[in-house]
């Protein structure tokens, strides 16, 4: 076993792998050469076709591997990315081809072989395509293909195919079944070792290579035996055909009328050559060189109408060349020569094909011409076909010359001598046929005896091989069991260690939770004092390194960030300002006393925030913990009121502009031209947009001041959507946008604030209008989402979405979509129509009413903004932080 492992390592790494490649290439060349020669002699034999397909498959696979090696040498391709799955696939295809070619039952039933071979090959190709796509990612992670799950799939598939082949070969023992089973057993041993004991430090299937090294020469031996034992039926057919030609020669020499015999000779020559048509012509009388066709098989309409068509050498250069040289002329690509097509039409054929023209020459005398063509099958002529035609032409020309001399001299003795010679030749042919039959029977008897002896030898070798294989398998299983027992002991030890670690972490977690509770109690007094004054505050708690470990809901609201975004973030990166950074650094120092407080004031999102930084008491395991209490300054409310007053002052002229614009569009003061109407509509759309921006500022001011009020009541969402679309109709017309609504005719009423819900829909539609491509379509969807009866304590909710064609929002910008973008240090977002605070208002209003809003985007296509509202009456009643919530009756 150690020797085999060393041999595998030798043939898988340079320069030893060169021996493997040379041996396999040499074996494949032998297989392909023998298969091609056998097919060239017996093209209609199914065995020759299978051998040729197998040889071509082996050669193509080896060519692909050599091409990858060349690309690796020139640095165009990394073999570790392409080679491992491709080599496993080609090895699998090679063994499938061998099973299809050499399994006795599939040789006896060719159709069954095709039915099994084609689906297996197609499935293997599909699996390879999937594996080749997944492997580069695994290879980038440093995974070795040997022992990888993809190789396990290839090994199991190959083992199953080989096991079935061995069982079928034992059941149906025919021909060289013993050698075939030895071949399959070699491959089975290689794949079995690769499955059970792969070399985990190499991408190459070493055991499979070793099996190929022994199996491919055996495949070459089986191919040689197939070629050597081929049926000699074709040779007997050739003998019979030559006998017919000799009989034809005898008839021509004996006939008084040569033309009548030539009409019968065309059929014999056609069958001898295997041609589609054969024509025989004799020299035409007259001054011009040409021939008259006296025999054509099979006959065409031309022969029936014209009797004997004449072919002039001046019209057909191929005939002229044959007459001048006295040698055979060939037309291998007749479609490129219009004169060949014209010659075929003269004989009654619509389509040209390969053509041979053999002049019937004896000495210097031209007795005629012999034409053989394939206009139907388009089969190309081989060298053997040309040699047969030349021999037949020479025999016919010699017979015609003798017939002419006999007719001119009238010597009967010579004629009798020729007849006697023909009869002698006929008897000789009969004797040769009998002798050939006897030799054939003797060859079959010798082949049967040889097969019996080989079968006995293979049975003995098979028994010895199986015993060796089973002994190796038992040793491998014992080694595997020992390794598994050692691995089990290691895992038990690791389990005990992990249990100890888990108990320690659980204890540390309990202590940490107690310390967090103590920290919260230390800062709760400050939060309670601020809450009693009507101000909403927040708490942030950090560990000894200044990283946030706890964030209250008020802190999330004031900072505008979610809990997941705050946790783990350092205090110094949360707020701008050198003074704030210095205060944090001082409190985090180890010599800082517990209870130390530092107060800082800074601007956060246009709001003045007061921060109290407190050093908490040290504990045994969590020293240096710090807390920050955040609450808004009262001065921000005064600024908000001033902003609201200025916005109301701007609303008056805006309403006046809107009124005058409506009068002009209604043509109450005169008829407008088409261009004037477009200008007025554009003015109205921009005025409405400015009015919307002012309303957004009012809403933002109210949200910042915590003075927004909600009046829940049953609301029809369909009417809200239709009203919002009508209010923005001027903006849609300006940008030539269409709105497509996908919603049922009726939806259950949702209990929500009507004005707030209207503003949510209006902001989403306005954003879609501003960012969508002119001439495109905005999709508005509304539907009811119902929970299953098995899900308890979850209300049904209403789903609304608005899809635009703005080209999509980048992934890195999607977290800023619902933030306020009016600050100079916050750049605008590509693919977003909203440039101010509209979407942040929509988010605040949705969350205030117990809902949730989000965005989904695809680059190059567009974005979809969606929100949901629960249908329960309590939804959103107390979710607005810092505001006043009222019900439909107006009770606070």
mmCIF file of C-alpha atoms in Angstrom, residues 25 42 51 61-62 70 77 109 113 161 197 271 304 342 357 362 399 460 487 585 595 604 678 727 734 764 791 853:
data_model
loop_
_atom_site.group_PDB
_atom_site.id
_atom_site.type_symbol
_atom_site.label_atom_id
_atom_site.label_comp_id
_atom_site.label_asym_id
_atom_site.label_seq_id
_atom_site.Cartn_x
_atom_site.Cartn_y
_atom_site.Cartn_z
ATOM 1 C CA UNK A 25 -1.701 9.769 -24.850
ATOM 2 C CA UNK A 42 -16.530 -1.625 -42.035
ATOM 3 C CA UNK A 51 -15.108 1.972 -31.272
ATOM 4 C CA UNK A 61 -10.830 14.733 -23.502
ATOM 5 C CA UNK A 62 -7.030 14.462 -23.580
ATOM 6 C CA UNK A 70 -0.720 25.223 -22.604
ATOM 7 C CA UNK A 77 -5.464 30.575 -17.138
ATOM 8 C CA UNK A 109 -28.408 -4.760 -27.945
ATOM 9 C CA UNK A 113 -26.847 1.044 -25.146
ATOM 10 C CA UNK A 161 -21.824 2.742 -12.927
ATOM 11 C CA UNK A 197 -8.530 7.588 1.169
ATOM 12 C CA UNK A 271 -23.168 -2.673 -57.205
ATOM 13 C CA UNK A 304 -36.265 6.947 -71.963
ATOM 14 C CA UNK A 342 -24.624 20.477 -66.472
ATOM 15 C CA UNK A 357 -14.530 9.542 -65.041
ATOM 16 C CA UNK A 362 -6.312 -0.259 -74.178
ATOM 17 C CA UNK A 399 -12.419 -7.256 -73.139
ATOM 18 C CA UNK A 460 -8.184 -17.450 -12.352
ATOM 19 C CA UNK A 487 -11.253 11.509 16.312
ATOM 20 C CA UNK A 585 -11.550 61.081 27.068
ATOM 21 C CA UNK A 595 -19.892 60.417 40.057
ATOM 22 C CA UNK A 604 -27.847 67.810 16.547
ATOM 23 C CA UNK A 678 -48.304 74.613 -20.806
ATOM 24 C CA UNK A 727 -53.560 66.944 -5.884
ATOM 25 C CA UNK A 734 -45.632 68.401 -16.417
ATOM 26 C CA UNK A 764 -44.261 59.071 -1.521
ATOM 27 C CA UNK A 791 -50.545 33.077 14.462
ATOM 28 C CA UNK A 853 -41.929 52.051 6.297
#
